[in-house]
PDB file of C-alpha atoms in Angstrom:
ATOM      1  CA  GLU A   8       8.489 -15.412 -40.586  1.00 58.00           C
ATOM      2  CA  ARG A   9      10.542 -15.605 -44.062  1.00 73.00           C
ATOM      3  CA  GLY A  10      10.363 -11.636 -44.685  1.00 89.00           C
ATOM      4  CA  VAL A  11       8.463 -12.618 -47.895  1.00 92.00           C
ATOM      5  CA  GLU A  12       5.270 -10.247 -48.966  1.00 93.00           C
ATOM      6  CA  LEU A  13       2.470 -12.473 -50.566  1.00 91.00           C
ATOM      7  CA  VAL A  14       0.251 -10.422 -53.128  1.00 93.00           C
ATOM      8  CA  HIS A  15      -2.771 -11.942 -54.252  1.00 92.00           C
ATOM      9  CA  ARG A  16      -5.127 -10.443 -56.845  1.00 92.00           C
ATOM     10  CA  ALA A  17      -8.567 -12.585 -57.413  1.00 87.00           C
ATOM     11  CA  GLY A  18      -9.976 -12.318 -60.650  1.00 86.00           C
ATOM     12  CA  LEU A  19     -12.381 -15.173 -60.675  1.00 83.00           C
ATOM     13  CA  GLU A  20     -16.114 -15.281 -60.886  1.00 78.00           C
ATOM     14  CA  GLY A  21     -16.908 -18.917 -60.345  1.00 70.00           C
ATOM     15  CA  PRO A  22     -18.281 -20.975 -59.295  1.00 78.00           C
ATOM     16  CA  TYR A  23     -16.670 -23.907 -60.985  1.00 81.00           C
ATOM     17  CA  SER A  24     -17.037 -27.528 -61.166  1.00 83.00           C
ATOM     18  CA  CYS A  25     -14.000 -28.869 -59.231  1.00 86.00           C
ATOM     19  CA  TYR A  26     -12.532 -30.768 -56.167  1.00 87.00           C
ATOM     20  CA  PRO A  27     -11.727 -27.508 -54.089  1.00 89.00           C
ATOM     21  CA  ALA A  28      -9.177 -29.554 -51.332  1.00 93.00           C
ATOM     22  CA  MET A  29      -7.396 -30.778 -54.331  1.00 95.00           C
ATOM     23  CA  LEU A  30      -6.779 -27.609 -56.269  1.00 94.00           C
ATOM     24  CA  ASN A  31      -5.921 -25.861 -52.596  1.00 94.00           C
ATOM     25  CA  GLN A  32      -3.175 -28.409 -52.615  1.00 96.00           C
ATOM     26  CA  VAL A  33      -1.706 -27.058 -55.754  1.00 96.00           C
ATOM     27  CA  VAL A  34      -1.881 -23.606 -54.769  1.00 95.00           C
ATOM     28  CA  MET A  35      -0.390 -24.452 -51.438  1.00 95.00           C
ATOM     29  CA  ASN A  36       2.392 -26.425 -53.336  1.00 95.00           C
ATOM     30  CA  LEU A  37       3.063 -23.543 -55.694  1.00 96.00           C
ATOM     31  CA  VAL A  38       3.113 -20.984 -52.879  1.00 95.00           C
ATOM     32  CA  THR A  39       5.013 -22.743 -50.400  1.00 92.00           C
ATOM     33  CA  ASN A  40       8.009 -23.411 -53.002  1.00 92.00           C
ATOM     34  CA  ALA A  41       7.859 -19.854 -54.285  1.00 94.00           C
ATOM     35  CA  VAL A  42       8.052 -18.486 -50.814  1.00 93.00           C
ATOM     36  CA  GLN A  43      11.328 -20.905 -49.982  1.00 90.00           C
ATOM     37  CA  ALA A  44      12.805 -20.087 -53.490  1.00 89.00           C
ATOM     38  CA  SER A  45      12.437 -16.256 -52.234  1.00 91.00           C
ATOM     39  CA  ALA A  46      14.866 -13.709 -50.339  1.00 90.00           C
ATOM     40  CA  SER A  47      13.548 -11.960 -47.513  1.00 91.00           C
ATOM     41  CA  GLY A  48      12.086  -8.327 -48.752  1.00 91.00           C
ATOM     42  CA  SER A  49      10.708 -10.149 -52.015  1.00 93.00           C
ATOM     43  CA  GLU A  50       7.392 -10.456 -53.400  1.00 95.00           C
ATOM     44  CA  VAL A  51       5.471 -13.885 -54.296  1.00 96.00           C
ATOM     45  CA  ARG A  52       1.940 -12.822 -56.312  1.00 97.00           C
ATOM     46  CA  VAL A  53      -0.859 -15.116 -56.809  1.00 97.00           C
ATOM     47  CA  THR A  54      -3.310 -13.805 -59.548  1.00 96.00           C
ATOM     48  CA  THR A  55      -6.469 -15.330 -60.802  1.00 94.00           C
ATOM     49  CA  ARG A  56      -8.224 -14.593 -63.553  1.00 94.00           C
ATOM     50  CA  GLU A  57     -11.008 -15.361 -65.876  1.00 90.00           C
ATOM     51  CA  THR A  58     -10.287 -16.333 -69.709  1.00 91.00           C
ATOM     52  CA  GLU A  59     -12.282 -17.187 -72.555  1.00 89.00           C
ATOM     53  CA  GLN A  60     -10.463 -20.736 -72.346  1.00 91.00           C
ATOM     54  CA  GLY A  61     -11.171 -21.075 -68.442  1.00 91.00           C
ATOM     55  CA  PRO A  62      -9.856 -19.834 -65.170  1.00 93.00           C
ATOM     56  CA  ARG A  63      -6.118 -19.061 -64.859  1.00 95.00           C
ATOM     57  CA  LEU A  64      -4.016 -19.166 -61.918  1.00 96.00           C
ATOM     58  CA  ARG A  65      -0.372 -17.674 -61.871  1.00 97.00           C
ATOM     59  CA  VAL A  66       2.260 -17.931 -59.152  1.00 97.00           C
ATOM     60  CA  SER A  67       5.367 -15.821 -59.707  1.00 97.00           C
ATOM     61  CA  ASP A  68       8.107 -15.392 -57.547  1.00 96.00           C
ATOM     62  CA  GLN A  69      11.463 -13.289 -57.292  1.00 94.00           C
ATOM     63  CA  GLY A  70      13.728 -16.140 -56.131  1.00 91.00           C
ATOM     64  CA  SER A  71      16.510 -17.749 -57.306  1.00 90.00           C
ATOM     65  CA  GLY A  72      14.639 -19.655 -60.525  1.00 92.00           C
ATOM     66  CA  ILE A  73      15.016 -23.013 -61.753  1.00 92.00           C
ATOM     67  CA  ALA A  74      18.090 -23.756 -64.031  1.00 91.00           C
ATOM     68  CA  GLU A  75      17.278 -24.639 -67.664  1.00 92.00           C
ATOM     69  CA  GLU A  76      18.310 -28.099 -67.433  1.00 91.00           C
ATOM     70  CA  HIS A  77      16.094 -28.998 -64.614  1.00 91.00           C
ATOM     71  CA  LEU A  78      12.898 -27.737 -66.279  1.00 92.00           C
ATOM     72  CA  ASP A  79      12.065 -30.596 -68.002  1.00 91.00           C
ATOM     73  CA  ARG A  80      12.096 -32.977 -64.684  1.00 91.00           C
ATOM     74  CA  ILE A  81      10.721 -30.421 -62.382  1.00 90.00           C
ATOM     75  CA  PHE A  82       7.364 -32.413 -62.427  1.00 92.00           C
ATOM     76  CA  ASP A  83       8.876 -36.028 -62.416  1.00 89.00           C
ATOM     77  CA  PRO A  84       8.101 -37.633 -58.929  1.00 86.00           C
ATOM     78  CA  PHE A  85      11.013 -37.428 -56.293  1.00 83.00           C
ATOM     79  CA  PHE A  86      13.007 -34.947 -58.342  1.00 81.00           C
ATOM     80  CA  THR A  87      13.940 -31.912 -56.412  1.00 78.00           C
ATOM     81  CA  THR A  88      16.539 -29.002 -56.519  1.00 75.00           C
ATOM     82  CA  LYS A  89      16.676 -28.348 -52.754  1.00 73.00           C
ATOM     83  CA  PRO A  90      19.335 -29.755 -50.657  1.00 68.00           C
ATOM     84  CA  VAL A  91      18.906 -33.258 -49.047  1.00 64.00           C
ATOM     85  CA  GLY A  92      16.420 -33.541 -46.305  1.00 64.00           C
ATOM     86  CA  GLN A  93      14.405 -30.024 -47.494  1.00 71.00           C
ATOM     87  CA  GLY A  94      12.270 -31.564 -50.104  1.00 70.00           C
ATOM     88  CA  THR A  95      10.490 -34.750 -51.091  1.00 70.00           C
ATOM     89  CA  GLY A  96      10.178 -34.038 -54.868  1.00 74.00           C
ATOM     90  CA  LEU A  97       6.574 -34.638 -54.808  1.00 83.00           C
ATOM     91  CA  GLY A  98       4.887 -31.317 -54.469  1.00 89.00           C
ATOM     92  CA  LEU A  99       5.077 -30.401 -58.098  1.00 93.00           C
ATOM     93  CA  SER A 100       4.407 -34.058 -59.335  1.00 93.00           C
ATOM     94  CA  LEU A 101       1.358 -34.116 -57.264  1.00 95.00           C
ATOM     95  CA  SER A 102       0.157 -30.762 -58.452  1.00 96.00           C
ATOM     96  CA  TYR A 103       0.737 -31.645 -62.221  1.00 96.00           C
ATOM     97  CA  LYS A 104      -1.661 -34.769 -61.345  1.00 96.00           C
ATOM     98  CA  ILE A 105      -4.374 -32.806 -59.753  1.00 96.00           C
ATOM     99  CA  VAL A 106      -4.348 -30.168 -62.755  1.00 97.00           C
ATOM    100  CA  ALA A 107      -4.421 -33.031 -65.381  1.00 97.00           C
ATOM    101  CA  GLN A 108      -7.382 -34.548 -63.433  1.00 95.00           C
ATOM    102  CA  HIS A 109      -9.345 -31.306 -63.557  1.00 95.00           C
ATOM    103  CA  GLY A 110      -8.558 -31.481 -67.422  1.00 95.00           C
ATOM    104  CA  GLY A 111      -6.224 -28.411 -67.160  1.00 96.00           C
ATOM    105  CA  HIS A 112      -2.266 -27.885 -67.677  1.00 96.00           C
ATOM    106  CA  ILE A 113       0.569 -25.959 -65.726  1.00 97.00           C
ATOM    107  CA  ARG A 114       3.312 -24.687 -67.236  1.00 96.00           C
ATOM    108  CA  VAL A 115       6.448 -22.810 -65.760  1.00 96.00           C
ATOM    109  CA  ARG A 116       8.658 -19.943 -66.878  1.00 96.00           C
ATOM    110  CA  SER A 117      11.883 -19.468 -65.047  1.00 95.00           C
ATOM    111  CA  ARG A 118      15.154 -17.562 -65.318  1.00 94.00           C
ATOM    112  CA  VAL A 119      18.029 -18.251 -62.764  1.00 93.00           C
ATOM    113  CA  GLY A 120      18.641 -15.032 -60.428  1.00 91.00           C
ATOM    114  CA  GLU A 121      15.186 -13.637 -61.632  1.00 93.00           C
ATOM    115  CA  GLY A 122      12.535 -15.930 -60.752  1.00 95.00           C
ATOM    116  CA  THR A 123       9.659 -18.254 -61.514  1.00 96.00           C
ATOM    117  CA  THR A 124       6.180 -18.222 -62.660  1.00 97.00           C
ATOM    118  CA  PHE A 125       3.682 -21.527 -62.706  1.00 97.00           C
ATOM    119  CA  ILE A 126       0.729 -20.982 -64.711  1.00 98.00           C
ATOM    120  CA  VAL A 127      -2.353 -23.416 -64.288  1.00 97.00           C
ATOM    121  CA  GLU A 128      -5.015 -23.380 -66.892  1.00 96.00           C
ATOM    122  CA  LEU A 129      -8.172 -25.093 -66.073  1.00 94.00           C
ATOM    123  CA  PRO A 130     -10.876 -25.732 -68.746  1.00 93.00           C
ATOM    124  CA  PRO A 131     -13.724 -23.131 -69.000  1.00 88.00           C
ATOM    125  CA  ARG A 132     -16.751 -23.677 -66.702  1.00 78.00           C
ATOM    126  CA  LYS A 133     -19.612 -26.275 -68.479  1.00 73.00           C
ATOM    127  CA  LYS A 134     -22.426 -24.345 -69.629  1.00 66.00           C
ATOM    128  CA  ASP A 135     -26.027 -25.639 -69.041  1.00 56.00           C
ATOM    129  CA  ASN A 136     -27.758 -27.587 -71.775  1.00 46.00           C
TER     130      ASN A 136
END
């Protein structure tokens, strides 16, 4: 409907100890925001991969980007850069809390007019004793 192509590259070997429904909410929030920020004909990329430090999820768009002065506030509850009535400002705040509950971190890189990338870093799989 929006004319944005979603490209997914899966690279996780799992299983991981996690709360799947909660992490699904994080992915949905990041993908929804990326699609909303993107123009028709652009791509949103979702990439998952294994690292020695644990699983990584990357959501990148070619959208409008986030102004530098907003980057330090985007995870604050009720903060939104969307027009009035188009966002609650809770999606990224909730995502930040969910990732933290899993012992992970979420980072963002963005350039106005070029796009945004969110990187979710989760801890490594627990080894059996």
